[in-house]
Amino acid sequence: MKGFLCLLLLGLSVSSLELTGPSTNAARLGSDTRVPCLFTVDNPPVDLNHLKIFWHFLDKEILSYNKTVRTNSSRYSLSTEELVTGAANLTISNIRISDGGRYKCSVIYNSERREKRLWLDVGVPPQVTITDKTVVVNEESVLRCSATGFFPIDIEVKWFRGSERLSDVIVDHPQKNPDRTYSVNSTVTITPTEEDREQNFSCRVRHFLLTDPRQVHFQLIYVAALRLVTQSLPWLPGDSGIVGRWRAVCVTALQRPNSDAEAINIIVGIAAASLSTPQNDFK
């Protein structure tokens, strides 16, 4: 009698229907994605006459199988050929950000029913670009890096000079785009030296949809420091014979390749504007 009870309890505790598969899945925006739900039965292959499948998203039924597949959207599908091997995977075409969330796979086989809850994360990896890498030697300069079009919002941005991690980094609060993705700017302030001309700098971004960090390497672009110097010069006598004073602006461009012509153009432009100003303005 005791042996019979042990066998009875053992039979009650062992199920012939089991559901397996990862509980968390990730999908890229715009892709066709499969949400896995695998099941096993005692005596394969699966007899489809005794099988029912239900998929729910946020507690709403979106697909069912009972000899035929029914869905509330053409974007959802299920392969009946794979059911005989124990695969009740849900396929979602053209993934949207709104597809992310909680799913439930329910399998009924003969008199047994099993359910599995799954989570789908929908994401977009960031595009990383360096938007400002111009600097002035021995003066504080700001480098700028942009990460755009990513989802979800969590992101990490770091700056490097070679293998040295830079401080004085600012990461703005991500801004939401019309398509529900995010964009963010990051800046770092440096005081570049002549030795930095040959140095490699980089902006490194981490995001959950990136297997490895996305790191953009670049070299600095050195430009001149523009100095504005004012100098009082005698005003040339006009028709009225009145002698006035006028102020000309001299612009000197330093350390800029081929800067002479550019400096001359700036000086000529400002001088021309000054000569067109009434004399009384230069007292």
Short mmCIF file of N, CA and C in Angstrom, two decimals, residues 68-191:
data_model
loop_
_atom_site.label_atom_id
_atom_site.label_comp_id
_atom_site.label_asym_id
_atom_site.label_seq_id
_atom_site.Cartn_x
_atom_site.Cartn_y
_atom_site.Cartn_z
N THR A 68 -6.01 25.98 -36.32
CA THR A 68 -5.67 27.10 -37.21
C THR A 68 -5.15 28.27 -36.37
N VAL A 69 -4.42 29.16 -37.03
CA VAL A 69 -3.85 30.32 -36.33
C VAL A 69 -4.76 31.52 -36.51
N ARG A 70 -5.03 32.19 -35.41
CA ARG A 70 -5.82 33.43 -35.46
C ARG A 70 -5.04 34.52 -34.72
N THR A 71 -5.01 35.70 -35.33
CA THR A 71 -4.30 36.83 -34.71
C THR A 71 -5.15 38.09 -34.83
N ASN A 72 -4.82 39.08 -34.00
CA ASN A 72 -5.50 40.36 -34.10
C ASN A 72 -4.68 41.37 -34.91
N SER A 73 -3.55 40.90 -35.48
CA SER A 73 -2.71 41.77 -36.31
C SER A 73 -1.90 40.90 -37.26
N SER A 74 -1.73 41.39 -38.48
CA SER A 74 -0.94 40.65 -39.47
C SER A 74 0.54 40.64 -39.12
N ARG A 75 0.95 41.44 -38.15
CA ARG A 75 2.36 41.48 -37.74
C ARG A 75 2.73 40.30 -36.85
N TYR A 76 1.71 39.59 -36.33
CA TYR A 76 1.96 38.42 -35.48
C TYR A 76 1.77 37.14 -36.31
N SER A 77 2.67 36.19 -36.10
CA SER A 77 2.53 34.91 -36.80
C SER A 77 3.14 33.80 -35.98
N LEU A 78 2.78 32.56 -36.34
CA LEU A 78 3.27 31.37 -35.66
C LEU A 78 3.40 30.27 -36.71
N SER A 79 4.51 29.55 -36.69
CA SER A 79 4.76 28.50 -37.68
C SER A 79 4.12 27.20 -37.23
N THR A 80 3.11 26.73 -37.96
CA THR A 80 2.47 25.46 -37.61
C THR A 80 3.40 24.28 -37.87
N GLU A 81 4.34 24.44 -38.83
CA GLU A 81 5.29 23.36 -39.10
C GLU A 81 6.21 23.11 -37.90
N GLU A 82 6.52 24.17 -37.15
CA GLU A 82 7.42 24.02 -36.01
C GLU A 82 6.71 23.49 -34.77
N LEU A 83 5.38 23.53 -34.76
CA LEU A 83 4.65 23.08 -33.58
C LEU A 83 4.89 21.60 -33.29
N VAL A 84 5.04 20.79 -34.32
CA VAL A 84 5.22 19.36 -34.11
C VAL A 84 6.56 19.05 -33.44
N THR A 85 7.49 20.01 -33.49
CA THR A 85 8.79 19.82 -32.83
C THR A 85 8.82 20.47 -31.45
N GLY A 86 7.71 21.09 -31.05
CA GLY A 86 7.64 21.70 -29.72
C GLY A 86 8.05 23.16 -29.70
N ALA A 87 7.88 23.87 -30.81
CA ALA A 87 8.22 25.29 -30.87
C ALA A 87 6.96 26.10 -31.12
N ALA A 88 6.53 26.85 -30.10
CA ALA A 88 5.36 27.72 -30.22
C ALA A 88 5.80 29.18 -30.28
N ASN A 89 6.86 29.43 -31.00
CA ASN A 89 7.46 30.77 -31.04
C ASN A 89 6.53 31.79 -31.71
N LEU A 90 6.49 32.97 -31.12
CA LEU A 90 5.73 34.08 -31.69
C LEU A 90 6.67 34.93 -32.53
N THR A 91 6.31 35.18 -33.78
CA THR A 91 7.11 36.05 -34.66
C THR A 91 6.39 37.38 -34.81
N ILE A 92 7.14 38.47 -34.59
CA ILE A 92 6.59 39.82 -34.72
C ILE A 92 7.38 40.51 -35.83
N SER A 93 6.70 40.98 -36.84
CA SER A 93 7.38 41.65 -37.95
C SER A 93 7.44 43.16 -37.72
N ASN A 94 8.49 43.77 -38.25
CA ASN A 94 8.66 45.23 -38.19
C ASN A 94 8.47 45.75 -36.76
N ILE A 95 9.34 45.30 -35.89
CA ILE A 95 9.24 45.63 -34.47
C ILE A 95 9.16 47.14 -34.23
N ARG A 96 8.26 47.51 -33.34
CA ARG A 96 8.09 48.90 -32.92
C ARG A 96 8.48 49.03 -31.46
N ILE A 97 8.74 50.25 -31.06
CA ILE A 97 9.06 50.49 -29.65
C ILE A 97 7.90 50.07 -28.75
N SER A 98 6.67 50.25 -29.24
CA SER A 98 5.49 49.89 -28.45
C SER A 98 5.33 48.38 -28.28
N ASP A 99 6.11 47.58 -29.01
CA ASP A 99 6.04 46.12 -28.86
C ASP A 99 6.79 45.63 -27.62
N GLY A 100 7.56 46.49 -27.02
CA GLY A 100 8.31 46.08 -25.83
C GLY A 100 7.39 45.91 -24.63
N GLY A 101 7.65 44.88 -23.84
CA GLY A 101 6.84 44.68 -22.64
C GLY A 101 6.67 43.22 -22.29
N ARG A 102 5.60 42.93 -21.55
CA ARG A 102 5.35 41.60 -20.98
C ARG A 102 4.48 40.74 -21.89
N TYR A 103 4.95 39.53 -22.17
CA TYR A 103 4.21 38.55 -22.97
C TYR A 103 3.94 37.31 -22.13
N LYS A 104 2.93 36.55 -22.54
CA LYS A 104 2.64 35.28 -21.89
C LYS A 104 2.33 34.24 -22.95
N CYS A 105 3.03 33.11 -22.85
CA CYS A 105 2.81 31.98 -23.75
C CYS A 105 2.08 30.89 -22.97
N SER A 106 0.95 30.45 -23.47
CA SER A 106 0.17 29.39 -22.82
C SER A 106 0.05 28.21 -23.77
N VAL A 107 0.36 27.02 -23.27
CA VAL A 107 0.29 25.80 -24.08
C VAL A 107 -0.63 24.81 -23.37
N ILE A 108 -1.60 24.29 -24.12
CA ILE A 108 -2.50 23.25 -23.60
C ILE A 108 -2.30 22.01 -24.45
N TYR A 109 -1.97 20.91 -23.79
CA TYR A 109 -1.79 19.65 -24.51
C TYR A 109 -2.52 18.55 -23.76
N ASN A 110 -3.46 17.93 -24.47
CA ASN A 110 -4.39 17.00 -23.82
C ASN A 110 -5.07 17.73 -22.67
N SER A 111 -4.92 17.28 -21.46
CA SER A 111 -5.60 17.93 -20.33
C SER A 111 -4.67 18.83 -19.53
N GLU A 112 -3.43 18.97 -19.98
CA GLU A 112 -2.47 19.77 -19.22
C GLU A 112 -2.33 21.18 -19.81
N ARG A 113 -2.07 22.13 -18.93
CA ARG A 113 -1.88 23.53 -19.34
C ARG A 113 -0.66 24.10 -18.61
N ARG A 114 0.22 24.76 -19.37
CA ARG A 114 1.38 25.41 -18.80
C ARG A 114 1.48 26.82 -19.38
N GLU A 115 1.99 27.74 -18.55
CA GLU A 115 2.17 29.12 -18.98
C GLU A 115 3.58 29.59 -18.68
N LYS A 116 4.06 30.48 -19.51
CA LYS A 116 5.38 31.07 -19.29
C LYS A 116 5.30 32.56 -19.61
N ARG A 117 5.81 33.36 -18.69
CA ARG A 117 5.84 34.82 -18.89
C ARG A 117 7.21 35.23 -19.42
N LEU A 118 7.18 36.11 -20.38
CA LEU A 118 8.41 36.55 -21.03
C LEU A 118 8.42 38.06 -21.12
N TRP A 119 9.62 38.62 -21.25
CA TRP A 119 9.76 40.07 -21.38
C TRP A 119 10.55 40.36 -22.66
N LEU A 120 10.05 41.29 -23.46
CA LEU A 120 10.74 41.69 -24.69
C LEU A 120 11.19 43.14 -24.57
N ASP A 121 12.49 43.35 -24.69
CA ASP A 121 13.06 44.69 -24.73
C ASP A 121 13.28 45.07 -26.19
N VAL A 122 12.72 46.20 -26.57
CA VAL A 122 12.93 46.72 -27.93
C VAL A 122 13.92 47.87 -27.85
N GLY A 123 14.92 47.84 -28.71
CA GLY A 123 15.93 48.88 -28.62
C GLY A 123 16.49 49.26 -29.97
N VAL A 124 17.20 50.39 -29.95
CA VAL A 124 17.92 50.88 -31.12
C VAL A 124 19.31 51.28 -30.64
N PRO A 125 20.36 50.79 -31.29
CA PRO A 125 21.71 51.19 -30.86
C PRO A 125 21.99 52.63 -31.28
N PRO A 126 22.80 53.35 -30.54
CA PRO A 126 23.09 54.75 -30.88
C PRO A 126 24.05 54.89 -32.05
N GLN A 127 23.89 55.97 -32.79
CA GLN A 127 24.88 56.39 -33.77
C GLN A 127 25.75 57.45 -33.08
N VAL A 128 27.06 57.26 -33.15
CA VAL A 128 27.97 58.13 -32.41
C VAL A 128 28.81 58.94 -33.40
N THR A 129 28.81 60.27 -33.22
CA THR A 129 29.59 61.15 -34.08
C THR A 129 30.29 62.21 -33.23
N ILE A 130 31.45 62.65 -33.71
CA ILE A 130 32.16 63.75 -33.07
C ILE A 130 31.74 65.03 -33.80
N THR A 131 31.10 65.93 -33.09
CA THR A 131 30.54 67.13 -33.72
C THR A 131 31.40 68.37 -33.52
N ASP A 132 32.40 68.30 -32.64
CA ASP A 132 33.31 69.44 -32.46
C ASP A 132 34.65 68.93 -31.94
N LYS A 133 35.68 69.12 -32.76
CA LYS A 133 37.03 68.69 -32.35
C LYS A 133 38.07 69.77 -32.66
N THR A 134 37.61 71.02 -32.84
CA THR A 134 38.52 72.13 -33.07
C THR A 134 38.99 72.70 -31.75
N VAL A 135 40.28 72.99 -31.67
CA VAL A 135 40.86 73.48 -30.42
C VAL A 135 41.85 74.60 -30.71
N VAL A 136 42.22 75.34 -29.66
CA VAL A 136 43.27 76.36 -29.71
C VAL A 136 44.37 75.91 -28.75
N VAL A 137 45.59 75.89 -29.23
CA VAL A 137 46.69 75.38 -28.43
C VAL A 137 46.85 76.18 -27.14
N ASN A 138 47.02 75.47 -26.02
CA ASN A 138 47.25 76.05 -24.69
C ASN A 138 46.08 76.89 -24.18
N GLU A 139 44.91 76.69 -24.77
CA GLU A 139 43.71 77.38 -24.27
C GLU A 139 42.61 76.35 -24.04
N GLU A 140 41.74 76.62 -23.06
CA GLU A 140 40.63 75.71 -22.80
C GLU A 140 39.77 75.56 -24.05
N SER A 141 39.53 74.33 -24.45
CA SER A 141 38.74 74.04 -25.64
C SER A 141 37.73 72.95 -25.29
N VAL A 142 36.61 72.96 -25.99
CA VAL A 142 35.52 72.02 -25.69
C VAL A 142 35.36 71.06 -26.87
N LEU A 143 35.41 69.77 -26.59
CA LEU A 143 35.13 68.72 -27.57
C LEU A 143 33.70 68.25 -27.37
N ARG A 144 33.03 67.90 -28.47
CA ARG A 144 31.62 67.52 -28.38
C ARG A 144 31.38 66.20 -29.12
N CYS A 145 30.60 65.33 -28.48
CA CYS A 145 30.24 64.03 -29.04
C CYS A 145 28.72 63.87 -28.96
N SER A 146 28.12 63.33 -30.02
CA SER A 146 26.66 63.15 -30.03
C SER A 146 26.33 61.67 -30.22
N ALA A 147 25.40 61.17 -29.41
CA ALA A 147 24.84 59.83 -29.58
C ALA A 147 23.37 60.02 -29.92
N THR A 148 22.95 59.51 -31.07
CA THR A 148 21.61 59.82 -31.56
C THR A 148 20.83 58.55 -31.90
N GLY A 149 19.49 58.69 -31.84
CA GLY A 149 18.58 57.65 -32.31
C GLY A 149 18.62 56.36 -31.51
N PHE A 150 18.80 56.41 -30.19
CA PHE A 150 18.89 55.19 -29.41
C PHE A 150 17.67 54.99 -28.52
N PHE A 151 17.46 53.76 -28.12
CA PHE A 151 16.38 53.39 -27.20
C PHE A 151 16.75 52.05 -26.58
N PRO A 152 16.54 51.87 -25.27
CA PRO A 152 15.96 52.78 -24.29
C PRO A 152 16.91 53.91 -23.90
N ILE A 153 16.49 54.68 -22.90
CA ILE A 153 17.16 55.94 -22.59
C ILE A 153 18.52 55.76 -21.93
N ASP A 154 18.74 54.66 -21.23
CA ASP A 154 19.98 54.48 -20.47
C ASP A 154 21.19 54.40 -21.39
N ILE A 155 22.20 55.23 -21.11
CA ILE A 155 23.39 55.29 -21.96
C ILE A 155 24.56 55.81 -21.12
N GLU A 156 25.76 55.42 -21.50
CA GLU A 156 26.97 55.85 -20.79
C GLU A 156 27.95 56.41 -21.81
N VAL A 157 28.51 57.59 -21.51
CA VAL A 157 29.46 58.23 -22.41
C VAL A 157 30.74 58.54 -21.63
N LYS A 158 31.88 58.13 -22.20
CA LYS A 158 33.18 58.42 -21.60
C LYS A 158 34.13 58.96 -22.67
N TRP A 159 35.11 59.75 -22.22
CA TRP A 159 36.10 60.37 -23.11
C TRP A 159 37.50 59.87 -22.75
N PHE A 160 38.34 59.75 -23.80
CA PHE A 160 39.70 59.26 -23.57
C PHE A 160 40.71 60.05 -24.41
N ARG A 161 41.88 60.28 -23.81
CA ARG A 161 43.07 60.72 -24.53
C ARG A 161 44.00 59.51 -24.56
N GLY A 162 44.08 58.84 -25.72
CA GLY A 162 44.77 57.57 -25.76
C GLY A 162 44.04 56.58 -24.87
N SER A 163 44.73 56.02 -23.88
CA SER A 163 44.09 55.11 -22.93
C SER A 163 43.71 55.81 -21.63
N GLU A 164 44.02 57.11 -21.54
CA GLU A 164 43.73 57.88 -20.32
C GLU A 164 42.28 58.40 -20.35
N ARG A 165 41.54 58.07 -19.32
CA ARG A 165 40.17 58.56 -19.23
C ARG A 165 40.18 60.02 -18.79
N LEU A 166 39.41 60.85 -19.50
CA LEU A 166 39.38 62.28 -19.23
C LEU A 166 38.31 62.62 -18.20
N SER A 167 38.60 63.66 -17.43
CA SER A 167 37.60 64.20 -16.50
C SER A 167 37.00 65.46 -17.11
N ASP A 168 36.31 66.25 -16.32
CA ASP A 168 35.62 67.47 -16.81
C ASP A 168 34.66 67.13 -17.94
N VAL A 169 33.96 66.00 -17.78
CA VAL A 169 33.00 65.53 -18.79
C VAL A 169 31.59 65.92 -18.38
N ILE A 170 30.82 66.41 -19.32
CA ILE A 170 29.41 66.73 -19.09
C ILE A 170 28.57 65.90 -20.07
N VAL A 171 27.57 65.20 -19.55
CA VAL A 171 26.62 64.47 -20.38
C VAL A 171 25.25 65.11 -20.17
N ASP A 172 24.70 65.70 -21.23
CA ASP A 172 23.40 66.35 -21.13
C ASP A 172 22.30 65.31 -20.87
N HIS A 173 21.15 65.80 -20.42
CA HIS A 173 20.00 64.91 -20.26
C HIS A 173 19.49 64.52 -21.65
N PRO A 174 19.28 63.23 -21.92
CA PRO A 174 18.81 62.80 -23.25
C PRO A 174 17.50 63.48 -23.64
N GLN A 175 17.44 63.85 -24.92
CA GLN A 175 16.24 64.48 -25.47
C GLN A 175 15.45 63.47 -26.30
N LYS A 176 14.13 63.47 -26.15
CA LYS A 176 13.28 62.52 -26.86
C LYS A 176 13.00 63.00 -28.28
N ASN A 177 13.18 62.12 -29.25
CA ASN A 177 12.92 62.43 -30.65
C ASN A 177 11.47 62.11 -31.01
N PRO A 178 10.98 62.62 -32.14
CA PRO A 178 9.59 62.33 -32.53
C PRO A 178 9.30 60.83 -32.68
N ASP A 179 10.30 60.01 -33.03
CA ASP A 179 10.07 58.57 -33.19
C ASP A 179 10.24 57.80 -31.88
N ARG A 180 10.33 58.52 -30.75
CA ARG A 180 10.42 57.97 -29.41
C ARG A 180 11.82 57.46 -29.06
N THR A 181 12.77 57.62 -29.98
CA THR A 181 14.16 57.33 -29.63
C THR A 181 14.73 58.55 -28.91
N TYR A 182 16.00 58.45 -28.49
CA TYR A 182 16.62 59.54 -27.74
C TYR A 182 17.94 59.96 -28.39
N SER A 183 18.33 61.18 -28.08
CA SER A 183 19.63 61.70 -28.50
C SER A 183 20.24 62.44 -27.32
N VAL A 184 21.58 62.43 -27.25
CA VAL A 184 22.25 63.09 -26.15
C VAL A 184 23.58 63.65 -26.64
N ASN A 185 23.98 64.79 -26.07
CA ASN A 185 25.29 65.38 -26.34
C ASN A 185 26.16 65.28 -25.10
N SER A 186 27.45 65.11 -25.34
CA SER A 186 28.42 65.09 -24.25
C SER A 186 29.59 65.97 -24.63
N THR A 187 30.13 66.69 -23.65
CA THR A 187 31.28 67.55 -23.90
C THR A 187 32.38 67.26 -22.87
N VAL A 188 33.60 67.56 -23.27
CA VAL A 188 34.73 67.48 -22.36
C VAL A 188 35.60 68.69 -22.62
N THR A 189 36.09 69.29 -21.55
CA THR A 189 36.94 70.48 -21.66
C THR A 189 38.40 70.08 -21.45
N ILE A 190 39.25 70.48 -22.42
CA ILE A 190 40.67 70.16 -22.33
C ILE A 190 41.48 71.42 -22.62
N THR A 191 42.74 71.39 -22.26
CA THR A 191 43.69 72.44 -22.64
C THR A 191 44.79 71.76 -23.47
#
